[in-house]
């Protein structure tokens, strides 16, 4: 009874902290969607206050006392039970939180809130100099964070732990090098094939109101529950879960670009399906949270690319797209459209990159942010280093800073260590989909009929409802029966693009 009482108090405290985090998430969503620009300073103060309050709750000595009382109790007899998982993960989070000074947590929240708006302005004006002092502040704060948290050999690992617990940068470097060795010959073979799908059909005029309606239709068809979520516009697409029954996704629209908004919606729907698929009875505890950011990204990339760029998907949705955009698509066939949305061509922009070259964008950012944090690369030298990396690895150079080092908002939000999760997500998503296809039979036929519920149910059962029961790599092995591996993605890309490009 004593252990149960201690556990109940621990969970009550965890849920109280979760409530504060959800208030901050709502304010951040508002800042990136509807907040007037004049509200930046006050919003920064609000978020700094909430970050400090959340940190105070997370580091309350009473939490440490409860954890000490529970460790060794009968509640840990089954290490995979919800109670044991929650105790294990709350211990990990507590030990991490108590190392961070509240003043650092508050200052990071304040600076990042302002810096994100400064990044938007700098990107709009194509002027890195406007954002440079803010990025210098953020890098400095993140160095302080890494030192406070501690690390074995590389400061970057302390930040990476926030997104991928247990993963180390040296392991990622080996994995990414192996993936690069597989991808570069494929990119070269595609470039040498002589085939160039016509992508001009994607850049005809697509009225924004109809883009919104068509994106919402697709989101609902995949399983996004609009009774428990909404879709809005923003400068940089994201998904945020405010709480049970409130998951919000965003995208950005361009009149002459079908792909950016639509595939942005599919990407964020993947995140949202994970959030809406978590067990509601565990909300506010680790058992009600995603296993890792990489696993979260696996769902976004799976629904955006593996499903959303597949031929069966467009066999179902292209007739609907034609009805939504008759002026743009009247003379286009489904095969032409399918080829267009899967064109492989090195470009400077990550968000608009194709499946084959996308991970090269991530590998570049992984190298650059490690160098920034280590001090091997000065913030002022970032634009030149960015351009040189793109010339070396993708054979192109960004036309300007807006399409170069200012294109992503992650660093303005302090998310150093986040970028590798996109590639981890691609790898995990491919492995999960391959296993689901084996178990569920003809997914192509289901997608062509507009039936996506079978895949959602499989993912819910094998991924979503486990919360943080397993570390990411073990979750993938549990779901697929095989250790985490980069080869399923490589095989899938070779099979798909060999057919598209005749290589």
GROMACS .gro file of N, CA and C in nm, residues 295-415:
model
  363
  295UNK      N    1   1.130   0.793  -3.356
  295UNK     CA    2   1.012   0.710  -3.380
  295UNK      C    3   0.896   0.798  -3.426
  296UNK      N    4   0.883   0.916  -3.365
  296UNK     CA    5   0.780   1.010  -3.408
  296UNK      C    6   0.800   1.047  -3.556
  297UNK      N    7   0.924   1.078  -3.592
  297UNK     CA    8   0.953   1.112  -3.731
  297UNK      C    9   0.930   0.994  -3.825
  298UNK      N   10   0.945   0.873  -3.774
  298UNK     CA   11   0.921   0.757  -3.860
  298UNK      C   12   0.778   0.757  -3.910
  299UNK      N   13   0.687   0.804  -3.827
  299UNK     CA   14   0.546   0.807  -3.868
  299UNK      C   15   0.521   0.919  -3.968
  300UNK      N   16   0.582   1.034  -3.945
  300UNK     CA   17   0.566   1.146  -4.039
  300UNK      C   18   0.622   1.109  -4.175
  301UNK      N   19   0.740   1.050  -4.178
  301UNK     CA   20   0.804   1.018  -4.306
  301UNK      C   21   0.734   0.900  -4.374
  302UNK      N   22   0.684   0.805  -4.294
  302UNK     CA   23   0.612   0.691  -4.350
  302UNK      C   24   0.487   0.738  -4.424
  303UNK      N   25   0.405   0.823  -4.360
  303UNK     CA   26   0.280   0.865  -4.423
  303UNK      C   27   0.304   0.965  -4.535
  304UNK      N   28   0.407   1.048  -4.520
  304UNK     CA   29   0.437   1.145  -4.626
  304UNK      C   30   0.490   1.078  -4.752
  305UNK      N   31   0.584   0.985  -4.734
  305UNK     CA   32   0.657   0.931  -4.849
  305UNK      C   33   0.619   0.789  -4.886
  306UNK      N   34   0.630   0.697  -4.790
  306UNK     CA   35   0.606   0.556  -4.823
  306UNK      C   36   0.462   0.539  -4.870
  307UNK      N   37   0.369   0.604  -4.801
  307UNK     CA   38   0.228   0.598  -4.842
  307UNK      C   39   0.195   0.708  -4.941
  308UNK      N   40   0.225   0.833  -4.905
  308UNK     CA   41   0.177   0.948  -4.982
  308UNK      C   42   0.238   0.966  -5.119
  309UNK      N   43   0.353   0.908  -5.144
  309UNK     CA   44   0.413   0.918  -5.277
  309UNK      C   45   0.405   0.786  -5.354
  310UNK      N   46   0.321   0.697  -5.305
  310UNK     CA   47   0.309   0.567  -5.372
  310UNK      C   48   0.209   0.576  -5.487
  311UNK      N   49   0.224   0.485  -5.583
  311UNK     CA   50   0.131   0.482  -5.696
  311UNK      C   51  -0.012   0.450  -5.652
  312UNK      N   52  -0.035   0.350  -5.565
  312UNK     CA   53  -0.174   0.322  -5.522
  312UNK      C   54  -0.240   0.442  -5.453
  313UNK      N   55  -0.164   0.518  -5.375
  313UNK     CA   56  -0.220   0.636  -5.310
  313UNK      C   57  -0.277   0.731  -5.414
  314UNK      N   58  -0.202   0.752  -5.523
  314UNK     CA   59  -0.249   0.848  -5.624
  314UNK      C   60  -0.352   0.787  -5.718
  315UNK      N   61  -0.357   0.655  -5.728
  315UNK     CA   62  -0.468   0.594  -5.801
  315UNK      C   63  -0.600   0.630  -5.733
  316UNK      N   64  -0.596   0.643  -5.601
  316UNK     CA   65  -0.717   0.682  -5.527
  316UNK      C   66  -0.737   0.833  -5.528
  317UNK      N   67  -0.630   0.909  -5.502
  317UNK     CA   68  -0.647   1.052  -5.479
  317UNK      C   69  -0.638   1.139  -5.606
  318UNK      N   70  -0.579   1.088  -5.714
  318UNK     CA   71  -0.564   1.175  -5.830
  318UNK      C   72  -0.699   1.216  -5.890
  319UNK      N   73  -0.794   1.127  -5.904
  319UNK     CA   74  -0.925   1.173  -5.954
  319UNK      C   75  -0.984   1.283  -5.866
  320UNK      N   76  -0.963   1.275  -5.737
  320UNK     CA   77  -1.010   1.379  -5.647
  320UNK      C   78  -0.932   1.508  -5.664
  321UNK      N   79  -0.802   1.495  -5.689
  321UNK     CA   80  -0.720   1.614  -5.714
  321UNK      C   81  -0.765   1.683  -5.842
  322UNK      N   82  -0.798   1.604  -5.942
  322UNK     CA   83  -0.846   1.662  -6.069
  322UNK      C   84  -0.976   1.740  -6.049
  323UNK      N   85  -1.063   1.687  -5.964
  323UNK     CA   86  -1.188   1.759  -5.938
  323UNK      C   87  -1.162   1.888  -5.858
  324UNK      N   88  -1.062   1.883  -5.770
  324UNK     CA   89  -1.030   2.001  -5.690
  324UNK      C   90  -0.957   2.107  -5.770
  325UNK      N   91  -0.875   2.063  -5.868
  325UNK     CA   92  -0.793   2.157  -5.946
  325UNK      C   93  -0.809   2.129  -6.096
  326UNK      N   94  -0.929   2.146  -6.149
  326UNK     CA   95  -0.952   2.109  -6.290
  326UNK      C   96  -0.867   2.190  -6.387
  327UNK      N   97  -0.843   2.317  -6.358
  327UNK     CA   98  -0.764   2.398  -6.451
  327UNK      C   99  -0.618   2.351  -6.456
  328UNK      N  100  -0.564   2.307  -6.346
  328UNK     CA  101  -0.424   2.267  -6.341
  328UNK      C  102  -0.401   2.125  -6.389
  329UNK      N  103  -0.499   2.035  -6.371
  329UNK     CA  104  -0.473   1.893  -6.392
  329UNK      C  105  -0.557   1.828  -6.502
  330UNK      N  106  -0.632   1.907  -6.575
  330UNK     CA  107  -0.720   1.848  -6.677
  330UNK      C  108  -0.644   1.768  -6.780
  331UNK      N  109  -0.523   1.810  -6.816
  331UNK     CA  110  -0.448   1.743  -6.923
  331UNK      C  111  -0.336   1.653  -6.868
  332UNK      N  112  -0.344   1.618  -6.740
  332UNK     CA  113  -0.239   1.539  -6.675
  332UNK      C  114  -0.292   1.401  -6.642
  333UNK      N  115  -0.211   1.298  -6.668
  333UNK     CA  116  -0.250   1.162  -6.633
  333UNK      C  117  -0.197   1.126  -6.494
  334UNK      N  118  -0.252   1.021  -6.437
  334UNK     CA  119  -0.206   0.979  -6.305
  334UNK      C  120  -0.061   0.936  -6.309
  335UNK      N  121  -0.017   0.874  -6.419
  335UNK     CA  122   0.123   0.831  -6.429
  335UNK      C  123   0.216   0.952  -6.436
  336UNK      N  124   0.175   1.056  -6.509
  336UNK     CA  125   0.256   1.177  -6.516
  336UNK      C  126   0.266   1.243  -6.379
  337UNK      N  127   0.155   1.246  -6.308
  337UNK     CA  128   0.152   1.309  -6.177
  337UNK      C  129   0.236   1.228  -6.078
  338UNK      N  130   0.222   1.096  -6.081
  338UNK     CA  131   0.299   1.008  -5.993
  338UNK      C  132   0.449   1.027  -6.017
  339UNK      N  133   0.488   1.036  -6.143
  339UNK     CA  134   0.630   1.057  -6.176
  339UNK      C  135   0.676   1.193  -6.125
  340UNK      N  136   0.589   1.295  -6.139
  340UNK     CA  137   0.628   1.430  -6.098
  340UNK      C  138   0.651   1.439  -5.947
  341UNK      N  139   0.565   1.379  -5.868
  341UNK     CA  140   0.581   1.390  -5.723
  341UNK      C  141   0.695   1.302  -5.672
  342UNK      N  142   0.752   1.222  -5.760
  342UNK     CA  143   0.865   1.136  -5.722
  342UNK      C  144   0.992   1.169  -5.800
  343UNK      N  145   0.996   1.286  -5.861
  343UNK     CA  146   1.116   1.324  -5.935
  343UNK      C  147   1.235   1.335  -5.839
  344UNK      N  148   1.348   1.279  -5.880
  344UNK     CA  149   1.472   1.288  -5.802
  344UNK      C  150   1.563   1.390  -5.868
  345UNK      N  151   1.592   1.493  -5.795
  345UNK     CA  152   1.681   1.598  -5.846
  345UNK      C  153   1.739   1.673  -5.728
  346UNK      N  154   1.872   1.675  -5.715
  346UNK     CA  155   1.931   1.750  -5.604
  346UNK      C  156   1.882   1.895  -5.603
  347UNK      N  157   1.842   1.940  -5.485
  347UNK     CA  158   1.795   2.077  -5.470
  347UNK      C  159   1.848   2.132  -5.339
  348UNK      N  160   1.845   2.264  -5.323
  348UNK     CA  161   1.899   2.320  -5.198
  348UNK      C  162   1.803   2.312  -5.081
  349UNK      N  163   1.677   2.275  -5.102
  349UNK     CA  164   1.576   2.285  -4.998
  349UNK      C  165   1.539   2.149  -4.940
  350UNK      N  166   1.552   2.136  -4.810
  350UNK     CA  167   1.524   2.008  -4.743
  350UNK      C  168   1.376   1.972  -4.750
  351UNK      N  169   1.287   2.066  -4.717
  351UNK     CA  170   1.145   2.036  -4.711
  351UNK      C  171   1.092   1.989  -4.846
  352UNK      N  172   1.146   2.045  -4.954
  352UNK     CA  173   1.099   2.007  -5.087
  352UNK      C  174   1.183   1.898  -5.151
  353UNK      N  175   1.275   1.839  -5.076
  353UNK     CA  176   1.364   1.737  -5.132
  353UNK      C  177   1.290   1.607  -5.156
  354UNK      N  178   1.339   1.530  -5.254
  354UNK     CA  179   1.282   1.399  -5.284
  354UNK      C  180   1.333   1.296  -5.183
  355UNK      N  181   1.272   1.177  -5.189
  355UNK     CA  182   1.306   1.071  -5.094
  355UNK      C  183   1.453   1.029  -5.100
  356UNK      N  184   1.510   1.029  -5.221
  356UNK     CA  185   1.645   0.974  -5.237
  356UNK      C  186   1.751   1.070  -5.184
  357UNK      N  187   1.734   1.199  -5.210
  357UNK     CA  188   1.836   1.296  -5.166
  357UNK      C  189   1.808   1.355  -5.029
  358UNK      N  190   1.690   1.333  -4.975
  358UNK     CA  191   1.650   1.399  -4.849
  358UNK      C  192   1.752   1.375  -4.738
  359UNK      N  193   1.794   1.253  -4.721
  359UNK     CA  194   1.883   1.223  -4.609
  359UNK      C  195   2.018   1.290  -4.622
  360UNK      N  196   2.060   1.323  -4.742
  360UNK     CA  197   2.185   1.396  -4.759
  360UNK      C  198   2.172   1.536  -4.698
  361UNK      N  199   2.054   1.594  -4.707
  361UNK     CA  200   2.030   1.723  -4.641
  361UNK      C  201   2.049   1.711  -4.490
  362UNK      N  202   1.999   1.602  -4.434
  362UNK     CA  203   2.009   1.582  -4.289
  362UNK      C  204   2.154   1.558  -4.248
  363UNK      N  205   2.226   1.482  -4.327
  363UNK     CA  206   2.365   1.454  -4.294
  363UNK      C  207   2.449   1.581  -4.294
  364UNK      N  208   2.418   1.673  -4.384
  364UNK     CA  209   2.488   1.802  -4.387
  364UNK      C  210   2.460   1.879  -4.257
  365UNK      N  211   2.335   1.885  -4.215
  365UNK     CA  212   2.299   1.958  -4.093
  365UNK      C  213   2.361   1.892  -3.970
  366UNK      N  214   2.363   1.761  -3.969
  366UNK     CA  215   2.425   1.686  -3.859
  366UNK      C  216   2.571   1.727  -3.843
  367UNK      N  217   2.644   1.733  -3.954
  367UNK     CA  218   2.785   1.771  -3.949
  367UNK      C  219   2.802   1.916  -3.904
  368UNK      N  220   2.719   2.005  -3.956
  368UNK     CA  221   2.734   2.147  -3.926
  368UNK      C  222   2.699   2.179  -3.782
  369UNK      N  223   2.591   2.122  -3.730
  369UNK     CA  224   2.554   2.159  -3.593
  369UNK      C  225   2.651   2.100  -3.490
  370UNK      N  226   2.708   1.986  -3.522
  370UNK     CA  227   2.812   1.934  -3.433
  370UNK      C  228   2.932   2.027  -3.430
  371UNK      N  229   2.969   2.078  -3.548
  371UNK     CA  230   3.083   2.170  -3.556
  371UNK      C  231   3.053   2.302  -3.486
  372UNK      N  232   2.929   2.352  -3.498
  372UNK     CA  233   2.891   2.476  -3.429
  372UNK      C  234   2.901   2.459  -3.278
  373UNK      N  235   2.849   2.350  -3.227
  373UNK     CA  236   2.848   2.328  -3.083
  373UNK      C  237   2.990   2.309  -3.029
  374UNK      N  238   3.073   2.241  -3.106
  374UNK     CA  239   3.211   2.214  -3.063
  374UNK      C  240   3.299   2.337  -3.074
  375UNK      N  241   3.253   2.439  -3.147
  375UNK     CA  242   3.335   2.558  -3.168
  375UNK      C  243   3.428   2.546  -3.287
  376UNK      N  244   3.419   2.436  -3.361
  376UNK     CA  245   3.501   2.419  -3.481
  376UNK      C  246   3.450   2.504  -3.597
  377UNK      N  247   3.326   2.549  -3.588
  377UNK     CA  248   3.267   2.634  -3.690
  377UNK      C  249   3.205   2.755  -3.621
  378UNK      N  250   3.247   2.875  -3.657
  378UNK     CA  251   3.189   2.997  -3.602
  378UNK      C  252   3.056   3.025  -3.669
  379UNK      N  253   2.963   3.080  -3.593
  379UNK     CA  254   2.830   3.111  -3.648
  379UNK      C  255   2.842   3.203  -3.768
  380UNK      N  256   2.932   3.299  -3.764
  380UNK     CA  257   2.949   3.390  -3.876
  380UNK      C  258   2.995   3.323  -4.004
  381UNK      N  259   3.058   3.206  -3.990
  381UNK     CA  260   3.107   3.132  -4.108
  381UNK      C  261   3.007   3.029  -4.158
  382UNK      N  262   2.891   3.021  -4.094
  382UNK     CA  263   2.793   2.919  -4.130
  382UNK      C  264   2.746   2.928  -4.275
  383UNK      N  265   2.708   3.046  -4.327
  383UNK     CA  266   2.660   3.049  -4.467
  383UNK      C  267   2.760   2.990  -4.565
  384UNK      N  268   2.887   3.023  -4.551
  384UNK     CA  269   2.989   2.971  -4.642
  384UNK      C  270   3.008   2.821  -4.625
  385UNK      N  271   3.008   2.776  -4.499
  385UNK     CA  272   3.024   2.632  -4.474
  385UNK      C  273   2.904   2.554  -4.528
  386UNK      N  274   2.785   2.610  -4.512
  386UNK     CA  275   2.663   2.548  -4.564
  386UNK      C  276   2.673   2.531  -4.716
  387UNK      N  277   2.707   2.640  -4.784
  387UNK     CA  278   2.713   2.637  -4.930
  387UNK      C  279   2.819   2.538  -4.978
  388UNK      N  280   2.932   2.534  -4.910
  388UNK     CA  281   3.039   2.442  -4.951
  388UNK      C  282   2.996   2.297  -4.934
  389UNK      N  283   2.926   2.267  -4.825
  389UNK     CA  284   2.878   2.130  -4.801
  389UNK      C  285   2.779   2.089  -4.908
  390UNK      N  286   2.692   2.180  -4.950
  390UNK     CA  287   2.595   2.148  -5.055
  390UNK      C  288   2.663   2.126  -5.189
  391UNK      N  289   2.763   2.205  -5.219
  391UNK     CA  290   2.836   2.183  -5.346
  391UNK      C  291   2.905   2.047  -5.345
  392UNK      N  292   2.965   2.013  -5.229
  392UNK     CA  293   3.042   1.888  -5.221
  392UNK      C  294   2.952   1.765  -5.223
  393UNK      N  295   2.840   1.768  -5.150
  393UNK     CA  296   2.761   1.646  -5.134
  393UNK      C  297   2.643   1.635  -5.230
  394UNK      N  298   2.588   1.749  -5.274
  394UNK     CA  299   2.472   1.745  -5.363
  394UNK      C  300   2.501   1.808  -5.500
  395UNK      N  301   2.619   1.864  -5.514
  395UNK     CA  302   2.658   1.919  -5.644
  395UNK      C  303   2.588   2.047  -5.680
  396UNK      N  304   2.531   2.117  -5.582
  396UNK     CA  305   2.460   2.242  -5.607
  396UNK      C  306   2.494   2.340  -5.496
  397UNK      N  307   2.463   2.467  -5.519
  397UNK     CA  308   2.482   2.568  -5.417
  397UNK      C  309   2.352   2.645  -5.401
  398UNK      N  310   2.307   2.671  -5.279
  398UNK     CA  311   2.185   2.749  -5.259
  398UNK      C  312   2.199   2.887  -5.324
  399UNK      N  313   2.091   2.940  -5.382
  399UNK     CA  314   2.099   3.070  -5.448
  399UNK      C  315   2.116   3.185  -5.349
  400UNK      N  316   2.074   3.166  -5.224
  400UNK     CA  317   2.083   3.271  -5.123
  400UNK      C  318   2.067   3.209  -4.985
  401UNK      N  319   2.076   3.292  -4.883
  401UNK     CA  320   2.067   3.240  -4.746
  401UNK      C  321   1.927   3.189  -4.712
  402UNK      N  322   1.823   3.250  -4.771
  402UNK     CA  323   1.686   3.204  -4.744
  402UNK      C  324   1.667   3.060  -4.786
  403UNK      N  325   1.731   3.021  -4.895
  403UNK     CA  326   1.725   2.882  -4.941
  403UNK      C  327   1.845   2.802  -4.890
  404UNK      N  328   1.931   2.868  -4.815
  404UNK     CA  329   2.047   2.802  -4.757
  404UNK      C  330   2.031   2.784  -4.608
  405UNK      N  331   2.120   2.848  -4.531
  405UNK     CA  332   2.124   2.821  -4.387
  405UNK      C  333   2.009   2.883  -4.310
  406UNK      N  334   1.922   2.961  -4.374
  406UNK     CA  335   1.805   3.017  -4.307
  406UNK      C  336   1.676   2.940  -4.337
  407UNK      N  337   1.685   2.831  -4.411
  407UNK     CA  338   1.561   2.766  -4.456
  407UNK      C  339   1.487   2.692  -4.345
  408UNK      N  340   1.556   2.648  -4.241
  408UNK     CA  341   1.493   2.573  -4.132
  408UNK      C  342   1.484   2.657  -4.006
  409UNK      N  343   1.375   2.640  -3.931
  409UNK     CA  344   1.357   2.713  -3.807
  409UNK      C  345   1.404   2.640  -3.683
  410UNK      N  346   1.462   2.522  -3.698
  410UNK     CA  347   1.495   2.439  -3.582
  410UNK      C  348   1.594   2.506  -3.487
  411UNK      N  349   1.702   2.561  -3.542
  411UNK     CA  350   1.804   2.620  -3.456
  411UNK      C  351   1.750   2.743  -3.384
  412UNK      N  352   1.658   2.817  -3.448
  412UNK     CA  353   1.600   2.934  -3.382
  412UNK      C  354   1.518   2.892  -3.260
  413UNK      N  355   1.469   2.769  -3.261
  413UNK     CA  356   1.393   2.717  -3.148
  413UNK      C  357   1.479   2.639  -3.050
  414UNK      N  358   1.610   2.640  -3.072
  414UNK     CA  359   1.702   2.572  -2.982
  414UNK      C  360   1.713   2.423  -3.002
  415UNK      N  361   1.663   2.374  -3.116
  415UNK     CA  362   1.657   2.229  -3.137
  415UNK      C  363   1.786   2.175  -3.198
   0.00000   0.00000   0.00000
